[in-house]
Tab-separated table of C-alpha atoms in Angstrom:
chain	number	residue	atom	x	y	z
C	1	MET	CA	-57.313	-102.486	74.024
C	2	GLU	CA	-60.023	-101.183	71.981
C	3	LYS	CA	-61.766	-100.956	74.734
C	4	TYR	CA	-59.239	-98.404	76.955
C	5	SER	CA	-59.828	-95.794	74.163
C	6	GLU	CA	-63.201	-95.971	74.694
C	7	TYR	CA	-62.678	-96.092	78.630
C	8	SER	CA	-59.995	-92.972	78.566
C	9	GLN	CA	-62.410	-90.645	76.020
C	10	GLU	CA	-65.156	-91.125	77.871
C	11	ILE	CA	-63.007	-89.587	81.027
C	12	LEU	CA	-61.075	-87.531	78.488
C	13	GLN	CA	-64.479	-86.026	77.559
C	14	GLN	CA	-65.786	-85.213	81.376
C	15	LEU	CA	-62.672	-84.179	82.674
C	16	SER	CA	-62.777	-81.538	79.683
C	17	ASN	CA	-66.334	-80.527	80.433
C	18	LYS	CA	-64.935	-79.980	84.210
C	19	TYR	CA	-61.878	-78.614	84.402
C	20	THR	CA	-62.334	-76.102	81.014
C	21	ASN	CA	-59.055	-74.591	81.838
C	22	CYS	CA	-56.804	-77.538	81.515
C	23	THR	CA	-56.303	-79.533	77.902
C	24	PHE	CA	-56.418	-83.588	78.467
C	25	ASN	CA	-54.762	-85.857	76.329
C	26	PHE	CA	-54.265	-90.091	76.416
C	27	LYS	CA	-51.825	-92.264	75.474
C	28	LEU	CA	-51.935	-96.121	75.198
C	29	VAL	CA	-49.101	-97.742	75.758
C	30	GLU	CA	-48.198	-101.695	74.691
C	31	LEU	CA	-45.229	-103.309	76.163
C	32	ASN	CA	-45.581	-106.642	77.757
C	33	VAL	CA	-48.448	-104.756	80.155
C	34	ASN	CA	-50.807	-102.018	78.962
C	35	ILE	CA	-49.471	-98.645	80.533
C	36	SER	CA	-52.149	-95.877	80.086
C	37	VAL	CA	-50.699	-92.143	80.535
C	38	PHE	CA	-52.808	-88.680	80.949
C	39	PHE	CA	-51.288	-85.846	79.701
C	40	VAL	CA	-52.948	-82.355	81.907
C	41	LEU	CA	-52.162	-79.594	80.296
C	42	THR	CA	-52.084	-76.260	82.227
C	43	ASN	CA	-50.599	-73.952	84.827
C	44	SER	CA	-49.158	-74.850	87.874
C	45	SER	CA	-51.429	-72.031	89.645
C	46	VAL	CA	-54.091	-73.887	88.077
C	47	LEU	CA	-53.005	-77.104	89.361
C	48	GLU	CA	-52.007	-75.977	93.195
C	49	GLU	CA	-56.000	-73.783	93.260
C	50	SER	CA	-58.072	-76.002	95.438
C	51	ASN	CA	-55.445	-79.361	94.855
C	52	LEU	CA	-57.063	-79.020	91.201
C	53	TRP	CA	-53.907	-81.915	89.842
C	54	GLN	CA	-55.663	-84.415	93.368
C	55	LYS	CA	-59.350	-84.004	91.857
C	56	ILE	CA	-58.556	-84.583	88.286
C	57	SER	CA	-56.338	-88.027	90.218
C	58	GLU	CA	-59.256	-88.758	92.026
C	59	GLU	CA	-61.738	-88.708	88.596
C	60	VAL	CA	-59.320	-91.476	86.933
C	61	ALA	CA	-59.165	-93.170	89.857
C	62	LEU	CA	-62.884	-93.511	90.316
C	63	LYS	CA	-64.011	-93.818	86.292
C	64	TYR	CA	-60.919	-95.510	84.573
C	65	GLN	CA	-58.767	-97.591	87.067
C	66	PRO	CA	-61.602	-99.880	87.595
C	67	LYS	CA	-62.266	-100.831	84.389
C	68	LEU	CA	-58.463	-101.890	83.499
C	69	ASP	CA	-58.045	-105.677	83.816
C	70	SER	CA	-55.210	-106.491	85.952
C	71	ILE	CA	-52.767	-105.364	88.937
C	72	TYR	CA	-50.469	-104.542	86.713
C	73	GLU	CA	-52.397	-102.405	84.522
C	74	LYS	CA	-54.420	-100.589	87.165
C	75	TRP	CA	-50.476	-100.773	88.390
C	76	ASN	CA	-49.100	-98.608	85.138
C	77	LEU	CA	-51.326	-95.992	84.845
C	78	TYR	CA	-49.701	-92.046	84.998
C	79	ILE	CA	-50.858	-88.903	85.429
C	80	ILE	CA	-48.414	-86.454	83.410
C	81	TYR	CA	-49.088	-82.708	84.790
C	82	VAL	CA	-47.967	-80.846	82.162
C	83	THR	CA	-47.139	-77.552	82.868
C	84	HIS	CA	-46.533	-73.974	80.543
C	85	ASP	CA	-44.631	-72.039	83.727
C	86	LYS	CA	-42.466	-73.242	86.430
C	87	THR	CA	-44.058	-75.543	88.901
C	88	SER	CA	-42.557	-74.655	92.088
C	89	LYS	CA	-40.618	-77.634	93.906
C	90	GLU	CA	-42.974	-78.189	97.047
C	91	LEU	CA	-46.093	-78.221	94.627
C	92	LYS	CA	-43.807	-80.613	92.481
C	93	ASN	CA	-43.079	-83.070	95.635
C	94	LYS	CA	-46.672	-83.385	96.321
C	95	ILE	CA	-47.750	-84.085	93.021
C	96	GLU	CA	-45.134	-86.617	91.932
C	97	ASN	CA	-44.946	-87.843	96.240
C	98	ASP	CA	-49.011	-88.887	96.102
C	99	LYS	CA	-49.397	-91.854	96.575
C	100	PHE	CA	-53.003	-92.800	95.599
C	101	SER	CA	-53.930	-94.519	92.767
C	102	SER	CA	-51.420	-93.445	89.837
C	103	ARG	CA	-47.832	-92.632	89.733
C	104	LYS	CA	-47.571	-88.591	88.622
C	105	ILE	CA	-45.055	-86.839	87.299
C	106	VAL	CA	-44.992	-82.859	86.410
C	107	GLU	CA	-43.255	-81.635	83.670
C	108	ASP	CA	-42.982	-77.423	83.677
C	109	ASN	CA	-41.658	-75.180	81.619
C	110	PHE	CA	-43.072	-77.027	78.623
C	111	TYR	CA	-43.228	-73.789	75.793
C	112	GLN	CA	-43.801	-76.405	72.997
C	113	GLU	CA	-46.925	-77.600	71.129
C	114	PHE	CA	-48.197	-80.036	72.763
C	115	GLY	CA	-49.506	-83.584	69.978
C	116	GLU	CA	-48.078	-87.408	69.151
C	117	SER	CA	-44.608	-87.295	69.160
C	118	GLU	CA	-43.601	-84.565	72.335
C	119	CYS	CA	-46.408	-87.323	74.061
C	120	ALA	CA	-44.289	-90.477	72.509
C	121	GLU	CA	-41.411	-87.870	74.374
C	122	LEU	CA	-42.410	-87.561	77.734
C	123	ILE	CA	-43.581	-91.567	78.045
C	124	ILE	CA	-39.756	-92.403	76.980
C	125	LYS	CA	-38.167	-89.599	79.147
C	126	HIS	CA	-40.569	-90.787	82.307
C	127	ILE	CA	-42.072	-94.253	81.638
C	128	THR	CA	-40.484	-96.285	79.232
C	129	ASN	CA	-36.744	-94.722	79.042
C	130	SER	CA	-36.732	-96.818	75.815
C	131	ASP	CA	-33.870	-94.665	74.438
C	132	LEU	CA	-31.518	-95.783	76.112
C	133	LYS	CA	-30.187	-98.776	74.005
C	134	GLU	CA	-30.355	-96.474	71.059
C	135	ILE	CA	-28.089	-93.676	73.542
C	136	VAL	CA	-26.091	-96.330	74.249
C	137	ASP	CA	-25.194	-97.923	70.854
C	138	THR	CA	-24.718	-94.267	69.254
C	139	THR	CA	-22.289	-93.583	72.062
C	140	THR	CA	-18.686	-94.702	70.509
C	141	GLU	CA	-16.494	-92.726	72.260
C	142	VAL	CA	-15.741	-92.715	75.849
C	143	ASN	CA	-13.543	-90.178	76.710
C	144	ILE	CA	-11.118	-91.325	80.074
C	145	SER	CA	-8.561	-89.342	81.591
C	146	LYS	CA	-6.317	-89.427	84.240
C	147	TYR	CA	-7.346	-87.145	87.352
C	148	ILE	CA	-4.849	-84.677	88.311
C	149	PRO	CA	-5.352	-84.076	91.660
C	150	LEU	CA	-4.541	-80.601	92.969
C	151	ASN	CA	-2.985	-80.898	95.338
C	152	THR	CA	-0.486	-84.138	95.199
C	153	ASP	CA	0.434	-84.430	98.545
C	154	LEU	CA	-2.946	-84.729	100.022
C	155	TRP	CA	-3.346	-87.407	97.240
C	156	LYS	CA	-0.768	-89.845	97.872
C	157	LEU	CA	-2.282	-89.983	101.517
C	158	LEU	CA	-5.325	-90.870	99.937
C	159	ASP	CA	-4.047	-92.812	97.042
C	160	THR	CA	-3.493	-96.073	98.489
C	161	GLU	CA	-4.240	-99.772	97.975
C	162	ASP	CA	-5.788	-99.886	101.762
C	163	LYS	CA	-9.009	-98.735	102.555
C	164	VAL	CA	-9.381	-95.938	104.858
C	165	ILE	CA	-12.927	-96.100	105.334
C	166	GLY	CA	-14.222	-97.807	108.277
C	167	ASP	CA	-10.401	-98.252	109.392
C	168	LYS	CA	-9.801	-95.447	112.336
C	169	GLU	CA	-6.043	-95.983	112.516
C	170	ALA	CA	-5.618	-95.194	108.474
C	171	GLN	CA	-8.050	-91.800	109.036
C	172	GLU	CA	-6.007	-90.819	111.953
C	173	CYS	CA	-2.818	-90.930	109.857
C	174	ILE	CA	-4.427	-89.089	107.054
C	175	VAL	CA	-5.397	-86.521	109.853
C	176	LYS	CA	-1.722	-86.256	111.103
C	177	GLU	CA	0.389	-85.991	107.996
C	178	LEU	CA	-2.526	-82.920	107.119
C	179	ASN	CA	-1.953	-81.138	110.447
C	180	LYS	CA	1.930	-81.548	109.643
C	181	LYS	CA	1.253	-79.594	106.526
């Protein structure tokens, strides 16, 4: 664990020196396997400029990933790009669908100050989902109401025990009834 902190501090310093228009952070999450999470804070235009996000990803892959002990730790390497502005859908898809070396996430429109608690929240939101049990436990009331259709005649055609999916005759019967109305 301590060695990963040492490795990450080295690369954070190198990245900060090289890419001065970005702020970098790192967290190691210890679950059944160690999860390494790099954070890159900047604007989307900076990430897009000459594919900076890709260069950062490559540096993490070359300088940090080889130092991880197991294949599981290498598989659980994340880079979360946090932008202060709205990131275009095209750029977001390009980054998040890139399969090289790490899993990449874009969190855009992030206006708050970035600190320890924000790191933890983003890790829970995008990686561990460890808040789900708490959410389920605190949910005491489930509101189930009977569906009231807008068109009761149409609903009567569909409200049947018989399945109509794949049943051409049942579907034709429904269409005929609809055409009568």
